[in-house]
Amino acid sequence: MICYIDIEHEQALDSAEKRAVRQAHRVYIKSRMEEISRDVCLVQGYRQVAQQWLRESRAKALIISGNTTEWTEYDEADLAKMCRIIRDTEIPLLGFCGGLQLIAMAHGASIGPIRCLEEGEEDPDEKYVPGYFKEWGFTPLQILKPDPLFDGMAKSPRFLAAHYWEVKQIPTGFELLASSPFCRIQAIKQTGKTVYGTQFHPEAYTEGRNSDRRGWLINWVYPAGYAEEETDGRRLLVNFFRIAGILK
């Protein structure tokens, strides 16, 4: 069993429409994780997850989602609990976007906005935190250190970015695996443990089919649709599940 921990805050679900969109996204993610891993994926909200339950569930991997809510809106006790789970886990773990930032916070690294927009600089989404620079859309990465997470990919794999915060320094005990021109810390790995974090969203890949339009995140970044194939995210997830021993 895989446990996907949804860390989106209740503040982002303050209407029936938003709750329906998030629920559809959870179903979408569950389907993708199960199809790739060939195992059951259980989606849990961050407030419902506990260390004792994780031990008893015999989860084979933990996935931590991204989020759109400001970290200041979260209850400190909830964040402290998630940080303890991250620090103490012996279960293979992969965090996306906000999940990477939470991993960094758990290990003492600071996070914050990339920067403010410069005069005349275009904002890709003026409704979402206007005035800040956003890394937005499918973005090529520079792989800085070979790792099985990137096996089978080209020299500059492409993944979906949708963020305006970043991790400001490499957490103690981690190594930097990949960067982009606008965000230095794109992928990290904990030394001696199977703990990875990516600032990008590998779960938001496309395969050139109309069914990809069901993905909430791709719809948000590309409201007019995105017809091209971008499959590096799927390859990364396959690699992670192999590293975790779930796929052979």
GROMACS .gro file of N, CA and C in nm, residues 88-230:
model
  429
   88ASP      N    1   1.141   1.102   1.111
   88ASP     CA    2   1.151   0.969   1.171
   88ASP      C    3   1.124   0.854   1.075
   89THR      N    4   1.071   0.885   0.958
   89THR     CA    5   1.025   0.777   0.871
   89THR      C    6   1.137   0.684   0.826
   90GLU      N    7   1.105   0.556   0.824
   90GLU     CA    8   1.191   0.456   0.761
   90GLU      C    9   1.125   0.408   0.631
   91ILE      N   10   1.010   0.465   0.599
   91ILE     CA   11   0.937   0.431   0.477
   91ILE      C   12   0.988   0.521   0.365
   92PRO      N   13   1.014   0.469   0.246
   92PRO     CA   14   1.054   0.555   0.134
   92PRO      C   15   0.955   0.669   0.114
   93LEU      N   16   1.007   0.789   0.093
   93LEU     CA   17   0.923   0.909   0.091
   93LEU      C   18   0.961   0.996  -0.028
   94LEU      N   19   0.859   1.054  -0.091
   94LEU     CA   20   0.878   1.150  -0.200
   94LEU      C   21   0.781   1.265  -0.180
   95GLY      N   22   0.833   1.387  -0.176
   95GLY     CA   23   0.749   1.506  -0.160
   95GLY      C   24   0.752   1.592  -0.284
   96PHE      N   25   0.634   1.640  -0.327
   96PHE     CA   26   0.622   1.726  -0.445
   96PHE      C   27   0.600   1.871  -0.401
   97CYS      N   28   0.672   1.965  -0.455
   97CYS     CA   29   0.647   2.108  -0.441
   97CYS      C   30   0.637   2.148  -0.293
   98GLY      N   31   0.517   2.171  -0.241
   98GLY     CA   32   0.504   2.199  -0.099
   98GLY      C   33   0.554   2.085  -0.013
   99GLY      N   34   0.545   1.962  -0.065
   99GLY     CA   35   0.601   1.846   0.006
   99GLY      C   36   0.750   1.857   0.021
  100LEU      N   37   0.821   1.905  -0.083
  100LEU     CA   38   0.965   1.932  -0.072
  100LEU      C   39   0.991   2.037   0.033
  101GLN      N   40   0.912   2.144   0.031
  101GLN     CA   41   0.932   2.253   0.128
  101GLN      C   42   0.911   2.204   0.270
  102LEU      N   43   0.815   2.115   0.290
  102LEU     CA   44   0.790   2.060   0.423
  102LEU      C   45   0.907   1.972   0.467
  103ILE      N   46   0.963   1.894   0.375
  103ILE     CA   47   1.082   1.814   0.405
  103ILE      C   48   1.197   1.906   0.447
  104ALA      N   49   1.215   2.014   0.373
  104ALA     CA   50   1.322   2.109   0.405
  104ALA      C   51   1.301   2.171   0.544
  105MET      N   52   1.177   2.213   0.574
  105MET     CA   53   1.148   2.270   0.705
  105MET      C   54   1.173   2.170   0.817
  106ALA      N   55   1.138   2.043   0.792
  106ALA     CA   56   1.157   1.939   0.893
  106ALA      C   57   1.303   1.922   0.929
  107HIS      N   58   1.391   1.957   0.835
  107HIS     CA   59   1.535   1.942   0.857
  107HIS      C   60   1.606   2.076   0.872
  108GLY      N   61   1.530   2.180   0.910
  108GLY     CA   62   1.591   2.306   0.951
  108GLY      C   63   1.625   2.405   0.842
  109ALA      N   64   1.588   2.378   0.717
  109ALA     CA   65   1.617   2.472   0.608
  109ALA      C   66   1.507   2.577   0.597
  110SER      N   67   1.542   2.694   0.550
  110SER     CA   68   1.444   2.801   0.534
  110SER      C   69   1.383   2.797   0.395
  111ILE      N   70   1.261   2.849   0.385
  111ILE     CA   71   1.190   2.858   0.257
  111ILE      C   72   1.132   2.998   0.246
  112GLY      N   73   1.099   3.037   0.124
  112GLY     CA   74   1.041   3.169   0.104
  112GLY      C   75   1.017   3.195  -0.043
  113PRO      N   76   0.955   3.311  -0.077
  113PRO     CA   77   0.930   3.344  -0.217
  113PRO      C   78   1.060   3.351  -0.297
  114ILE      N   79   1.051   3.315  -0.424
  114ILE     CA   80   1.169   3.323  -0.511
  114ILE      C   81   1.215   3.468  -0.520
  115ARG      N   82   1.126   3.558  -0.557
  115ARG     CA   83   1.154   3.702  -0.562
  115ARG      C   84   1.027   3.772  -0.606
  116CYS      N   85   1.027   3.905  -0.596
  116CYS     CA   86   0.917   3.985  -0.649
  116CYS      C   87   0.935   4.003  -0.800
  117LEU      N   88   0.825   4.028  -0.869
  117LEU     CA   89   0.834   4.058  -1.011
  117LEU      C   90   0.905   4.191  -1.032
  118GLU      N   91   0.983   4.198  -1.137
  118GLU     CA   92   1.047   4.323  -1.174
  118GLU      C   93   0.951   4.406  -1.258
  119GLU      N   94   0.978   4.534  -1.270
  119GLU     CA   95   0.890   4.624  -1.344
  119GLU      C   96   0.875   4.576  -1.489
  120GLY      N   97   0.750   4.562  -1.533
  120GLY     CA   98   0.723   4.520  -1.669
  120GLY      C   99   0.729   4.370  -1.692
  121GLU      N  100   0.762   4.293  -1.587
  121GLU     CA  101   0.772   4.148  -1.601
  121GLU      C  102   0.633   4.086  -1.598
  122GLU      N  103   0.608   3.991  -1.688
  122GLU     CA  104   0.476   3.931  -1.700
  122GLU      C  105   0.448   3.834  -1.586
  123ASP      N  106   0.324   3.838  -1.539
  123ASP     CA  107   0.278   3.746  -1.436
  123ASP      C  108   0.194   3.638  -1.503
  124PRO      N  109   0.231   3.510  -1.495
  124PRO     CA  110   0.156   3.405  -1.565
  124PRO      C  111   0.017   3.381  -1.506
  125ASP      N  112  -0.006   3.422  -1.382
  125ASP     CA  113  -0.138   3.407  -1.320
  125ASP      C  114  -0.156   3.519  -1.219
  126GLU      N  115  -0.220   3.627  -1.263
  126GLU     CA  116  -0.233   3.747  -1.178
  126GLU      C  117  -0.330   3.727  -1.062
  127LYS      N  118  -0.411   3.621  -1.066
  127LYS     CA  119  -0.505   3.595  -0.957
  127LYS      C  120  -0.439   3.523  -0.840
  128TYR      N  121  -0.325   3.461  -0.865
  128TYR     CA  122  -0.256   3.383  -0.762
  128TYR      C  123  -0.133   3.460  -0.716
  129VAL      N  124  -0.135   3.505  -0.591
  129VAL     CA  125  -0.028   3.584  -0.529
  129VAL      C  126   0.034   3.682  -0.629
  130PRO      N  127  -0.040   3.784  -0.671
  130PRO     CA  128   0.013   3.880  -0.768
  130PRO      C  129   0.136   3.952  -0.715
  131GLY      N  130   0.225   3.984  -0.806
  131GLY     CA  131   0.344   4.060  -0.771
  131GLY      C  132   0.467   3.976  -0.744
  132TYR      N  133   0.451   3.844  -0.742
  132TYR     CA  134   0.564   3.755  -0.717
  132TYR      C  135   0.601   3.676  -0.844
  133PHE      N  136   0.729   3.653  -0.861
  133PHE     CA  137   0.776   3.570  -0.971
  133PHE      C  138   0.731   3.426  -0.947
  134LYS      N  139   0.682   3.363  -1.054
  134LYS     CA  140   0.638   3.224  -1.046
  134LYS      C  141   0.711   3.141  -1.151
  135GLU      N  142   0.758   3.025  -1.111
  135GLU     CA  143   0.807   2.929  -1.209
  135GLU      C  144   0.684   2.850  -1.252
  136TRP      N  145   0.650   2.856  -1.382
  136TRP     CA  146   0.517   2.819  -1.426
  136TRP      C  147   0.525   2.742  -1.558
  137GLY      N  148   0.475   2.621  -1.560
  137GLY     CA  149   0.470   2.544  -1.684
  137GLY      C  150   0.578   2.438  -1.692
  138PHE      N  151   0.577   2.362  -1.800
  138PHE     CA  152   0.676   2.256  -1.817
  138PHE      C  153   0.814   2.319  -1.836
  139THR      N  154   0.907   2.278  -1.751
  139THR     CA  155   1.038   2.343  -1.737
  139THR      C  156   1.151   2.241  -1.747
  140PRO      N  157   1.255   2.269  -1.826
  140PRO     CA  158   1.370   2.178  -1.832
  140PRO      C  159   1.458   2.193  -1.708
  141LEU      N  160   1.512   2.082  -1.661
  141LEU     CA  161   1.601   2.082  -1.546
  141LEU      C  162   1.743   2.048  -1.588
  142GLN      N  163   1.836   2.090  -1.504
  142GLN     CA  164   1.975   2.046  -1.517
  142GLN      C  165   2.001   1.943  -1.408
  143ILE      N  166   2.035   1.820  -1.449
  143ILE     CA  167   2.069   1.716  -1.352
  143ILE      C  168   2.212   1.738  -1.306
  144LEU      N  169   2.230   1.761  -1.178
  144LEU     CA  170   2.361   1.794  -1.123
  144LEU      C  171   2.436   1.671  -1.074
  145LYS      N  172   2.360   1.568  -1.036
  145LYS     CA  173   2.423   1.447  -0.984
  145LYS      C  174   2.343   1.327  -1.030
  146PRO      N  175   2.407   1.228  -1.093
  146PRO     CA  176   2.332   1.110  -1.136
  146PRO      C  177   2.265   1.041  -1.019
  147ASP      N  178   2.143   0.998  -1.041
  147ASP     CA  179   2.068   0.928  -0.937
  147ASP      C  180   1.965   0.839  -1.006
  148PRO      N  181   1.935   0.723  -0.946
  148PRO     CA  182   1.834   0.634  -1.007
  148PRO      C  183   1.698   0.701  -1.027
  149LEU      N  184   1.670   0.810  -0.956
  149LEU     CA  185   1.543   0.881  -0.973
  149LEU      C  186   1.527   0.932  -1.116
  150PHE      N  187   1.639   0.960  -1.183
  150PHE     CA  188   1.635   1.016  -1.318
  150PHE      C  189   1.679   0.916  -1.425
  151ASP      N  190   1.681   0.790  -1.392
  151ASP     CA  191   1.720   0.687  -1.489
  151ASP      C  192   1.628   0.689  -1.610
  152GLY      N  193   1.688   0.669  -1.729
  152GLY     CA  194   1.609   0.659  -1.851
  152GLY      C  195   1.561   0.790  -1.908
  153MET      N  196   1.610   0.903  -1.854
  153MET     CA  197   1.566   1.034  -1.901
  153MET      C  198   1.676   1.102  -1.982
  154ALA      N  199   1.634   1.199  -2.062
  154ALA     CA  200   1.729   1.280  -2.138
  154ALA      C  201   1.810   1.369  -2.044
  155LYS      N  202   1.909   1.438  -2.099
  155LYS     CA  203   1.998   1.521  -2.019
  155LYS      C  204   1.924   1.633  -1.947
  156SER      N  205   1.820   1.686  -2.011
  156SER     CA  206   1.741   1.796  -1.952
  156SER      C  207   1.593   1.756  -1.948
  157PRO      N  208   1.554   1.674  -1.852
  157PRO     CA  209   1.413   1.632  -1.844
  157PRO      C  210   1.323   1.750  -1.812
  158ARG      N  211   1.197   1.737  -1.850
  158ARG     CA  212   1.100   1.846  -1.832
  158ARG      C  213   0.988   1.802  -1.737
  159PHE      N  214   0.959   1.891  -1.643
  159PHE     CA  215   0.854   1.863  -1.545
  159PHE      C  216   0.770   1.989  -1.526
  160LEU      N  217   0.648   1.971  -1.476
  160LEU     CA  218   0.559   2.084  -1.455
  160LEU      C  219   0.597   2.159  -1.327
  161ALA      N  220   0.616   2.289  -1.339
  161ALA     CA  221   0.641   2.377  -1.224
  161ALA      C  222   0.519   2.466  -1.203
  162ALA      N  223   0.483   2.489  -1.077
  162ALA     CA  224   0.372   2.577  -1.044
  162ALA      C  225   0.393   2.626  -0.901
  163HIS      N  226   0.487   2.719  -0.883
  163HIS     CA  227   0.521   2.764  -0.747
  163HIS      C  228   0.583   2.903  -0.749
  164TYR      N  229   0.574   2.970  -0.635
  164TYR     CA  230   0.644   3.097  -0.620
  164TYR      C  231   0.734   3.097  -0.497
  165TRP      N  232   0.726   2.994  -0.415
  165TRP     CA  233   0.819   2.975  -0.304
  165TRP      C  234   0.926   2.875  -0.346
  166GLU      N  235   1.037   2.877  -0.273
  166GLU     CA  236   1.145   2.784  -0.298
  166GLU      C  237   1.215   2.752  -0.167
  167VAL      N  238   1.295   2.646  -0.168
  167VAL     CA  239   1.383   2.613  -0.057
  167VAL      C  240   1.510   2.695  -0.073
  168LYS      N  241   1.550   2.764   0.032
  168LYS     CA  242   1.659   2.861   0.021
  168LYS      C  243   1.798   2.799   0.039
  169GLN      N  244   1.809   2.688   0.111
  169GLN     CA  245   1.937   2.621   0.123
  169GLN      C  246   1.916   2.471   0.134
  170ILE      N  247   2.015   2.395   0.096
  170ILE     CA  248   2.005   2.250   0.101
  170ILE      C  249   1.999   2.208   0.246
  171PRO      N  250   1.899   2.130   0.286
  171PRO     CA  251   1.890   2.087   0.427
  171PRO      C  252   2.011   2.003   0.467
  172THR      N  253   2.049   2.010   0.591
  172THR     CA  254   2.159   1.930   0.644
  172THR      C  255   2.128   1.781   0.624
  173GLY      N  256   2.227   1.709   0.568
  173GLY     CA  257   2.209   1.567   0.546
  173GLY      C  258   2.148   1.533   0.412
  174PHE      N  259   2.130   1.632   0.326
  174PHE     CA  260   2.074   1.611   0.192
  174PHE      C  261   2.175   1.652   0.086
  175GLU      N  262   2.154   1.601  -0.035
  175GLU     CA  263   2.236   1.640  -0.148
  175GLU      C  264   2.147   1.693  -0.259
  176LEU      N  265   2.199   1.788  -0.334
  176LEU     CA  266   2.124   1.850  -0.442
  176LEU      C  267   2.140   1.767  -0.569
  177LEU      N  268   2.026   1.732  -0.630
  177LEU     CA  269   2.027   1.648  -0.750
  177LEU      C  270   2.001   1.726  -0.878
  178ALA      N  271   1.918   1.832  -0.872
  178ALA     CA  272   1.879   1.901  -0.994
  178ALA      C  273   1.842   2.045  -0.965
  179SER      N  274   1.863   2.129  -1.067
  179SER     CA  275   1.830   2.272  -1.060
  179SER      C  276   1.763   2.315  -1.189
  180SER      N  277   1.703   2.434  -1.185
  180SER     CA  278   1.651   2.499  -1.306
  180SER      C  279   1.707   2.641  -1.311
  181PRO      N  280   1.694   2.709  -1.425
  181PRO     CA  281   1.749   2.845  -1.433
  181PRO      C  282   1.692   2.942  -1.330
  182PHE      N  283   1.569   2.917  -1.283
  182PHE     CA  284   1.503   3.013  -1.194
  182PHE      C  285   1.494   2.965  -1.049
  183CYS      N  286   1.525   2.839  -1.026
  183CYS     CA  287   1.511   2.782  -0.892
  183CYS      C  288   1.622   2.680  -0.871
  184ARG      N  289   1.716   2.711  -0.783
  184ARG     CA  290   1.834   2.627  -0.766
  184ARG      C  291   1.800   2.490  -0.711
  185ILE      N  292   1.714   2.484  -0.610
  185ILE     CA  293   1.686   2.356  -0.543
  185ILE      C  294   1.559   2.297  -0.599
  186GLN      N  295   1.576   2.211  -0.700
  186GLN     CA  296   1.464   2.147  -0.768
  186GLN      C  297   1.444   2.002  -0.723
  187ALA      N  298   1.551   1.935  -0.685
  187ALA     CA  299   1.539   1.796  -0.639
  187ALA      C  300   1.650   1.768  -0.540
  188ILE      N  301   1.614   1.704  -0.428
  188ILE     CA  302   1.711   1.669  -0.324
  188ILE      C  303   1.688   1.525  -0.279
  189LYS      N  304   1.791   1.469  -0.219
  189LYS     CA  305   1.783   1.333  -0.164
  189LYS      C  306   1.855   1.331  -0.030
  190GLN      N  307   1.797   1.262   0.068
  190GLN     CA  308   1.860   1.249   0.198
  190GLN      C  309   1.966   1.140   0.192
  191THR      N  310   2.084   1.170   0.244
  191THR     CA  311   2.193   1.074   0.245
  191THR      C  312   2.159   0.958   0.337
  192GLY      N  313   2.171   0.835   0.285
  192GLY     CA  314   2.150   0.717   0.367
  192GLY      C  315   2.005   0.676   0.387
  193LYS      N  316   1.910   0.750   0.328
  193LYS     CA  317   1.768   0.715   0.340
  193LYS      C  318   1.701   0.736   0.205
  194THR      N  319   1.591   0.667   0.184
  194THR     CA  320   1.515   0.686   0.060
  194THR      C  321   1.411   0.795   0.083
  195VAL      N  322   1.462   0.918   0.090
  195VAL     CA  323   1.377   1.036   0.107
  195VAL      C  324   1.414   1.136  -0.002
  196TYR      N  325   1.318   1.166  -0.089
  196TYR     CA  326   1.339   1.259  -0.199
  196TYR      C  327   1.238   1.372  -0.191
  197GLY      N  328   1.277   1.488  -0.243
  197GLY     CA  329   1.184   1.598  -0.259
  197GLY      C  330   1.207   1.664  -0.393
  198THR      N  331   1.098   1.702  -0.461
  198THR     CA  332   1.108   1.773  -0.588
  198THR      C  333   1.024   1.900  -0.580
  199GLN      N  334   1.081   2.012  -0.626
  199GLN     CA  335   1.004   2.135  -0.629
  199GLN      C  336   0.899   2.131  -0.740
  200PHE      N  337   0.923   2.052  -0.840
  200PHE     CA  338   0.829   2.036  -0.951
  200PHE      C  339   0.726   1.928  -0.918
  201HIS      N  340   0.635   1.906  -1.013
  201HIS     CA  341   0.523   1.812  -0.994
  201HIS      C  342   0.535   1.695  -1.092
  202PRO      N  343   0.601   1.586  -1.055
  202PRO     CA  344   0.609   1.472  -1.147
  202PRO      C  345   0.474   1.405  -1.172
  203GLU      N  346   0.381   1.422  -1.078
  203GLU     CA  347   0.249   1.360  -1.095
  203GLU      C  348   0.168   1.427  -1.206
  204ALA      N  349   0.208   1.548  -1.247
  204ALA     CA  350   0.136   1.623  -1.351
  204ALA      C  351   0.208   1.605  -1.484
  205TYR      N  352   0.204   1.485  -1.536
  205TYR     CA  353   0.262   1.458  -1.668
  205TYR      C  354   0.148   1.445  -1.769
  206THR      N  355   0.181   1.453  -1.896
  206THR     CA  356   0.081   1.437  -2.001
  206THR      C  357   0.127   1.329  -2.098
  207GLU      N  358   0.029   1.268  -2.162
  207GLU     CA  359   0.058   1.166  -2.262
  207GLU      C  360  -0.009   1.196  -2.396
  208GLY      N  361  -0.041   1.324  -2.416
  208GLY     CA  362  -0.096   1.366  -2.544
  208GLY      C  363  -0.238   1.323  -2.570
  209ARG      N  364  -0.310   1.289  -2.463
  209ARG     CA  365  -0.448   1.245  -2.478
  209ARG      C  366  -0.542   1.346  -2.412
  210ASN      N  367  -0.667   1.350  -2.460
  210ASN     CA  368  -0.765   1.442  -2.402
  210ASN      C  369  -0.790   1.415  -2.255
  211SER      N  370  -0.766   1.289  -2.212
  211SER     CA  371  -0.791   1.255  -2.072
  211SER      C  372  -0.701   1.333  -1.978
  212ASP      N  373  -0.587   1.383  -2.028
  212ASP     CA  374  -0.498   1.460  -1.942
  212ASP      C  375  -0.562   1.592  -1.897
  213ARG      N  376  -0.666   1.638  -1.966
  213ARG     CA  377  -0.731   1.763  -1.928
  213ARG      C  378  -0.806   1.747  -1.797
  214ARG      N  379  -0.825   1.625  -1.748
  214ARG     CA  380  -0.892   1.607  -1.620
  214ARG      C  381  -0.804   1.648  -1.504
  215GLY      N  382  -0.674   1.658  -1.526
  215GLY     CA  383  -0.581   1.691  -1.419
  215GLY      C  384  -0.595   1.836  -1.377
  216TRP      N  385  -0.633   1.857  -1.250
  216TRP     CA  386  -0.656   1.993  -1.201
  216TRP      C  387  -0.534   2.082  -1.217
  217LEU      N  388  -0.415   2.032  -1.186
  217LEU     CA  389  -0.297   2.117  -1.188
  217LEU      C  390  -0.261   2.160  -1.330
  218ILE      N  391  -0.269   2.068  -1.424
  218ILE     CA  392  -0.241   2.104  -1.563
  218ILE      C  393  -0.347   2.201  -1.615
  219ASN      N  394  -0.471   2.180  -1.578
  219ASN     CA  395  -0.577   2.273  -1.616
  219ASN      C  396  -0.552   2.414  -1.561
  220TRP      N  397  -0.499   2.421  -1.440
  220TRP     CA  398  -0.471   2.551  -1.378
  220TRP      C  399  -0.358   2.622  -1.451
  221VAL      N  400  -0.250   2.552  -1.477
  221VAL     CA  401  -0.133   2.614  -1.541
  221VAL      C  402  -0.159   2.641  -1.689
  222TYR      N  403  -0.235   2.552  -1.753
  222TYR     CA  404  -0.265   2.566  -1.895
  222TYR      C  405  -0.416   2.566  -1.915
  223PRO      N  406  -0.484   2.675  -1.884
  223PRO     CA  407  -0.631   2.677  -1.893
  223PRO      C  408  -0.683   2.654  -2.034
  224ALA      N  409  -0.602   2.679  -2.136
  224ALA     CA  410  -0.645   2.654  -2.274
  224ALA      C  411  -0.615   2.512  -2.319
  225GLY      N  412  -0.555   2.432  -2.229
  225GLY     CA  413  -0.522   2.294  -2.262
  225GLY      C  414  -0.375   2.278  -2.297
  226TYR      N  415  -0.328   2.155  -2.295
  226TYR     CA  416  -0.190   2.124  -2.328
  226TYR      C  417  -0.188   1.989  -2.397
  227ALA      N  418  -0.159   1.990  -2.527
  227ALA     CA  419  -0.174   1.869  -2.609
  227ALA      C  420  -0.044   1.789  -2.626
  228GLU      N  421   0.070   1.847  -2.591
  228GLU     CA  422   0.198   1.779  -2.615
  228GLU      C  423   0.223   1.671  -2.509
  229GLU      N  424   0.305   1.574  -2.546
  229GLU     CA  425   0.345   1.470  -2.452
  229GLU      C  426   0.458   1.521  -2.362
  230GLU      N  427   0.441   1.505  -2.232
  230GLU     CA  428   0.544   1.538  -2.134
  230GLU      C  429   0.545   1.424  -2.032
   0.00000   0.00000   0.00000
